């Protein structure tokens, strides 16, 4: 299994639960494991009954397991501060307030959230060296997937910008008769350097996601969840990302055969509907079903987590990463 494992799926299907169960399974198998959550609701803290922060923290009672929680709102704010800082270093003070205004507006755009979160994911992947496995309780979808197309786009942009700059420097040199100063300025051009850095960042992200990551989708036996799963599989395959397997969660438990009465009849009906949906999942979706997890009577935590982990037919054995981080060279 690849070093990075993602569990995606619609809201509330059980991504955090399954991620924590799988992470625990990896740690129990002797792998140094980090589970990364992006839930604003801090569900990882609920699962392990422990507070986590933006930094990996050892999970009490589980050897080899660390957890961290990324708060998407904090990420957007930090991301904007970073951009503001970089820009203020490069433009006149008069421009700074205009830029602030523009950034505030950018903050409100739907892509800002995903973009900031994606940056943070990639940073976690880059800094994953102490771990054999990093488990993310979400998977890139929609606009995040589109970010993976950025390297080609940036490449084009960098080329054109560099070409323009080179031309204007040549003209300047001709006018200034051999003054080499502008050439040196271009070599250290902060705008070009930044674009280049971003391009390499997204290249690393694409390589890490394609070569070093496995994606699983969690689903529930209901129509909306199946629709969402179909869309996610399609969206990912458009970006050359294959879904390794599907986890069916919250299946209805069957009553004992001797049980009669309204409750038992209700459960049997539900079990029949679930089975029909699961049969469709097997028939219509290409990725294999790697787990069928029944609904428990209470939240999945403590000993229940190990039970759920045992039901996951997802390998734990580790493979080292192959994608090269340009920043690490
Ligand atoms: N098999 C199960 N049996 C009983 N409860 C479950 C099961 N799976 C998940 N739950 C419960 O359902 C709720 C939602 O699960 P979870 O937080 O894992 O979903 P999620 O996909 O991460 O949600 P979100 O999209 O909000 O992040 C939690 O209270 C969790 O304990
Ligand atoms: Mg969650």
Short mmCIF file of N, CA and C in Angstrom, two decimals, residues 145-238:
data_model
loop_
_atom_site.label_atom_id
_atom_site.label_comp_id
_atom_site.label_asym_id
_atom_site.label_seq_id
_atom_site.Cartn_x
_atom_site.Cartn_y
_atom_site.Cartn_z
N UNK A 145 -9.50 18.96 -7.51
CA UNK A 145 -8.94 18.18 -8.61
C UNK A 145 -8.48 19.07 -9.74
N UNK A 146 -9.23 20.15 -9.94
CA UNK A 146 -8.84 21.07 -11.01
C UNK A 146 -7.47 21.69 -10.73
N UNK A 147 -7.13 21.84 -9.44
CA UNK A 147 -5.83 22.42 -9.10
C UNK A 147 -4.69 21.57 -9.65
N UNK A 148 -4.97 20.28 -9.86
CA UNK A 148 -3.92 19.40 -10.36
C UNK A 148 -3.56 19.72 -11.81
N UNK A 149 -4.41 20.46 -12.49
CA UNK A 149 -4.10 20.88 -13.85
C UNK A 149 -3.21 22.12 -13.87
N UNK A 150 -2.94 22.67 -12.68
CA UNK A 150 -2.19 23.93 -12.62
C UNK A 150 -0.77 23.89 -13.20
N UNK A 151 0.00 22.81 -13.00
CA UNK A 151 1.38 22.86 -13.51
C UNK A 151 1.46 23.22 -14.98
N UNK A 152 0.63 22.59 -15.83
CA UNK A 152 0.69 22.89 -17.27
C UNK A 152 0.34 24.35 -17.53
N UNK A 153 -0.69 24.80 -16.81
CA UNK A 153 -1.15 26.17 -16.95
C UNK A 153 -0.05 27.15 -16.53
N UNK A 154 0.56 26.88 -15.38
CA UNK A 154 1.61 27.77 -14.87
C UNK A 154 2.83 27.76 -15.78
N UNK A 155 3.15 26.59 -16.28
CA UNK A 155 4.30 26.44 -17.18
C UNK A 155 4.19 27.42 -18.34
N UNK A 156 2.99 27.42 -18.92
CA UNK A 156 2.69 28.28 -20.05
C UNK A 156 2.85 29.75 -19.66
N UNK A 157 2.33 30.06 -18.50
CA UNK A 157 2.32 31.41 -18.00
C UNK A 157 3.75 31.88 -17.72
N UNK A 158 4.52 31.02 -17.08
CA UNK A 158 5.91 31.34 -16.75
C UNK A 158 6.71 31.58 -18.03
N UNK A 159 6.50 30.69 -19.01
CA UNK A 159 7.21 30.84 -20.28
C UNK A 159 6.94 32.19 -20.93
N UNK A 160 5.65 32.53 -20.98
CA UNK A 160 5.29 33.79 -21.65
C UNK A 160 5.81 35.00 -20.90
N UNK A 161 5.70 34.94 -19.59
CA UNK A 161 6.16 36.05 -18.76
C UNK A 161 7.67 36.20 -18.89
N UNK A 162 8.38 35.08 -18.85
CA UNK A 162 9.85 35.12 -18.93
C UNK A 162 10.27 35.69 -20.28
N UNK A 163 9.54 35.27 -21.32
CA UNK A 163 9.84 35.75 -22.66
C UNK A 163 9.69 37.28 -22.74
N UNK A 164 8.59 37.78 -22.21
CA UNK A 164 8.34 39.22 -22.21
C UNK A 164 9.43 39.96 -21.45
N UNK A 165 9.76 39.44 -20.29
CA UNK A 165 10.77 40.10 -19.47
C UNK A 165 12.12 40.12 -20.19
N UNK A 166 12.45 38.98 -20.81
CA UNK A 166 13.73 38.89 -21.50
C UNK A 166 13.79 39.94 -22.62
N UNK A 167 12.66 40.08 -23.32
CA UNK A 167 12.63 41.04 -24.42
C UNK A 167 12.81 42.45 -23.93
N UNK A 168 12.14 42.80 -22.85
CA UNK A 168 12.25 44.19 -22.40
C UNK A 168 13.65 44.45 -21.83
N UNK A 169 14.27 43.41 -21.25
CA UNK A 169 15.63 43.60 -20.75
C UNK A 169 16.61 43.77 -21.91
N UNK A 170 16.40 42.98 -22.98
CA UNK A 170 17.25 43.14 -24.16
C UNK A 170 17.17 44.56 -24.70
N UNK A 171 15.95 45.06 -24.80
CA UNK A 171 15.76 46.42 -25.31
C UNK A 171 16.47 47.41 -24.40
N UNK A 172 16.32 47.21 -23.10
CA UNK A 172 16.93 48.11 -22.14
C UNK A 172 18.45 48.09 -22.29
N UNK A 173 18.98 46.88 -22.48
CA UNK A 173 20.44 46.75 -22.62
C UNK A 173 20.95 47.47 -23.86
N UNK A 174 20.16 47.34 -24.93
CA UNK A 174 20.57 48.02 -26.16
C UNK A 174 20.60 49.52 -25.93
N UNK A 175 19.57 50.02 -25.26
CA UNK A 175 19.47 51.45 -25.01
C UNK A 175 20.59 51.91 -24.07
N UNK A 176 20.87 51.08 -23.06
CA UNK A 176 21.85 51.49 -22.06
C UNK A 176 23.27 51.04 -22.41
N UNK A 177 23.42 50.55 -23.63
CA UNK A 177 24.71 50.10 -24.17
C UNK A 177 25.49 49.22 -23.18
N UNK A 178 25.02 47.96 -23.16
CA UNK A 178 25.80 46.96 -22.45
C UNK A 178 25.72 46.97 -20.92
N UNK A 179 24.78 47.71 -20.37
CA UNK A 179 24.61 47.66 -18.90
C UNK A 179 24.02 46.30 -18.51
N UNK A 180 24.73 45.50 -17.74
CA UNK A 180 24.30 44.14 -17.42
C UNK A 180 23.38 44.10 -16.20
N UNK A 181 23.19 45.22 -15.57
CA UNK A 181 22.40 45.23 -14.33
C UNK A 181 21.01 44.58 -14.47
N UNK A 182 20.22 44.95 -15.49
CA UNK A 182 18.86 44.39 -15.60
C UNK A 182 18.87 42.87 -15.73
N UNK A 183 19.89 42.32 -16.38
CA UNK A 183 19.99 40.87 -16.55
C UNK A 183 20.05 40.21 -15.18
N UNK A 184 20.85 40.82 -14.30
CA UNK A 184 20.99 40.25 -12.95
C UNK A 184 19.66 40.36 -12.19
N UNK A 185 18.99 41.49 -12.42
CA UNK A 185 17.71 41.69 -11.74
C UNK A 185 16.73 40.59 -12.17
N UNK A 186 16.74 40.27 -13.48
CA UNK A 186 15.82 39.25 -13.97
C UNK A 186 16.13 37.87 -13.37
N UNK A 187 17.43 37.58 -13.22
CA UNK A 187 17.79 36.28 -12.66
C UNK A 187 17.19 36.11 -11.26
N UNK A 188 17.07 37.22 -10.56
CA UNK A 188 16.51 37.12 -9.20
C UNK A 188 15.06 37.57 -9.17
N UNK A 189 14.40 37.60 -10.33
CA UNK A 189 13.04 38.10 -10.40
C UNK A 189 12.09 37.37 -9.44
N UNK A 190 11.56 38.07 -8.43
CA UNK A 190 10.74 37.38 -7.42
C UNK A 190 9.43 36.82 -8.00
N UNK A 191 8.89 37.50 -9.01
CA UNK A 191 7.62 37.02 -9.57
C UNK A 191 7.83 35.71 -10.30
N UNK A 192 8.86 35.69 -11.16
CA UNK A 192 9.16 34.45 -11.89
C UNK A 192 9.54 33.34 -10.93
N UNK A 193 10.32 33.68 -9.92
CA UNK A 193 10.76 32.66 -8.95
C UNK A 193 9.55 32.06 -8.23
N UNK A 194 8.61 32.93 -7.89
CA UNK A 194 7.42 32.47 -7.17
C UNK A 194 6.57 31.56 -8.07
N UNK A 195 6.41 31.97 -9.33
CA UNK A 195 5.62 31.13 -10.25
C UNK A 195 6.29 29.77 -10.42
N UNK A 196 7.59 29.78 -10.54
CA UNK A 196 8.34 28.55 -10.71
C UNK A 196 8.15 27.64 -9.48
N UNK A 197 8.19 28.27 -8.31
CA UNK A 197 8.03 27.53 -7.05
C UNK A 197 6.64 26.89 -6.99
N UNK A 198 5.64 27.66 -7.40
CA UNK A 198 4.26 27.13 -7.38
C UNK A 198 4.11 25.99 -8.37
N UNK A 199 4.72 26.14 -9.51
CA UNK A 199 4.62 25.10 -10.53
C UNK A 199 5.22 23.81 -9.98
N UNK A 200 6.38 23.91 -9.35
CA UNK A 200 7.04 22.71 -8.81
C UNK A 200 6.22 22.10 -7.67
N UNK A 201 5.59 22.98 -6.90
CA UNK A 201 4.74 22.53 -5.80
C UNK A 201 3.60 21.67 -6.34
N UNK A 202 2.94 22.14 -7.39
CA UNK A 202 1.81 21.38 -7.94
C UNK A 202 2.27 20.16 -8.71
N UNK A 203 3.46 20.25 -9.28
CA UNK A 203 4.01 19.06 -9.93
C UNK A 203 4.25 17.95 -8.91
N UNK A 204 4.82 18.36 -7.77
CA UNK A 204 5.04 17.39 -6.71
C UNK A 204 3.69 16.80 -6.26
N UNK A 205 2.71 17.69 -6.08
CA UNK A 205 1.39 17.24 -5.63
C UNK A 205 0.82 16.20 -6.60
N UNK A 206 0.87 16.51 -7.90
CA UNK A 206 0.34 15.59 -8.90
C UNK A 206 1.06 14.26 -8.86
N UNK A 207 2.40 14.30 -8.78
CA UNK A 207 3.18 13.06 -8.77
C UNK A 207 2.88 12.27 -7.50
N UNK A 208 2.82 12.95 -6.36
CA UNK A 208 2.57 12.25 -5.09
C UNK A 208 1.19 11.61 -5.12
N UNK A 209 0.19 12.34 -5.66
CA UNK A 209 -1.17 11.79 -5.68
C UNK A 209 -1.30 10.64 -6.68
N UNK A 210 -0.56 10.71 -7.77
CA UNK A 210 -0.68 9.65 -8.78
C UNK A 210 0.15 8.43 -8.45
N UNK A 211 1.34 8.65 -7.86
CA UNK A 211 2.24 7.51 -7.66
C UNK A 211 2.26 6.99 -6.23
N UNK A 212 2.00 7.89 -5.27
CA UNK A 212 2.22 7.49 -3.88
C UNK A 212 0.94 7.50 -3.05
N UNK A 213 -0.21 7.60 -3.71
CA UNK A 213 -1.45 7.68 -2.93
C UNK A 213 -2.46 6.63 -3.38
N UNK A 214 -3.25 6.15 -2.45
CA UNK A 214 -4.36 5.26 -2.77
C UNK A 214 -5.64 5.94 -2.27
N UNK A 215 -6.68 5.90 -3.10
CA UNK A 215 -7.93 6.56 -2.76
C UNK A 215 -9.05 5.55 -2.54
N UNK A 216 -9.76 5.74 -1.45
CA UNK A 216 -10.93 4.91 -1.17
C UNK A 216 -12.12 5.84 -1.00
N UNK A 217 -13.28 5.37 -1.39
CA UNK A 217 -14.48 6.17 -1.18
C UNK A 217 -15.39 5.43 -0.21
N UNK A 218 -15.87 6.17 0.79
CA UNK A 218 -16.80 5.61 1.75
C UNK A 218 -18.20 5.94 1.26
N UNK A 219 -19.11 4.97 1.34
CA UNK A 219 -20.49 5.24 0.92
C UNK A 219 -21.46 4.59 1.90
N UNK A 220 -22.68 5.07 1.86
CA UNK A 220 -23.76 4.47 2.64
C UNK A 220 -24.76 3.88 1.65
N UNK A 221 -25.55 2.90 2.08
CA UNK A 221 -26.48 2.29 1.13
C UNK A 221 -27.70 3.16 0.86
N UNK A 222 -27.48 4.37 0.34
CA UNK A 222 -28.63 5.17 -0.07
C UNK A 222 -28.33 5.81 -1.42
N UNK A 223 -29.39 6.20 -2.11
CA UNK A 223 -29.25 6.66 -3.48
C UNK A 223 -28.32 7.85 -3.62
N UNK A 224 -28.45 8.85 -2.72
CA UNK A 224 -27.63 10.05 -2.84
C UNK A 224 -26.15 9.71 -2.73
N UNK A 225 -25.86 8.82 -1.79
CA UNK A 225 -24.47 8.43 -1.57
C UNK A 225 -23.92 7.69 -2.79
N UNK A 226 -24.75 6.84 -3.42
CA UNK A 226 -24.30 6.14 -4.62
C UNK A 226 -24.05 7.12 -5.77
N UNK A 227 -24.96 8.09 -5.92
CA UNK A 227 -24.78 9.09 -6.98
C UNK A 227 -23.46 9.84 -6.79
N UNK A 228 -23.25 10.26 -5.56
CA UNK A 228 -22.04 11.01 -5.24
C UNK A 228 -20.78 10.17 -5.52
N UNK A 229 -20.86 8.90 -5.20
CA UNK A 229 -19.72 8.00 -5.42
C UNK A 229 -19.43 7.88 -6.92
N UNK A 230 -20.50 7.74 -7.71
CA UNK A 230 -20.31 7.65 -9.16
C UNK A 230 -19.62 8.91 -9.69
N UNK A 231 -20.08 10.07 -9.21
CA UNK A 231 -19.47 11.34 -9.66
C UNK A 231 -18.01 11.43 -9.24
N UNK A 232 -17.74 11.03 -8.01
CA UNK A 232 -16.36 11.12 -7.50
C UNK A 232 -15.42 10.22 -8.31
N UNK A 233 -15.88 9.00 -8.62
CA UNK A 233 -15.04 8.07 -9.38
C UNK A 233 -14.72 8.68 -10.75
N UNK A 234 -15.75 9.26 -11.36
CA UNK A 234 -15.57 9.85 -12.68
C UNK A 234 -14.62 11.05 -12.64
N UNK A 235 -14.87 11.94 -11.67
CA UNK A 235 -14.04 13.14 -11.55
C UNK A 235 -12.58 12.79 -11.33
N UNK A 236 -12.34 11.78 -10.52
CA UNK A 236 -10.96 11.41 -10.24
C UNK A 236 -10.31 10.76 -11.45
N UNK A 237 -11.08 9.94 -12.17
CA UNK A 237 -10.45 9.26 -13.31
C UNK A 237 -10.11 10.27 -14.41
N UNK A 238 -10.89 11.37 -14.48
CA UNK A 238 -10.54 12.42 -15.45
C UNK A 238 -9.18 13.02 -15.16
#
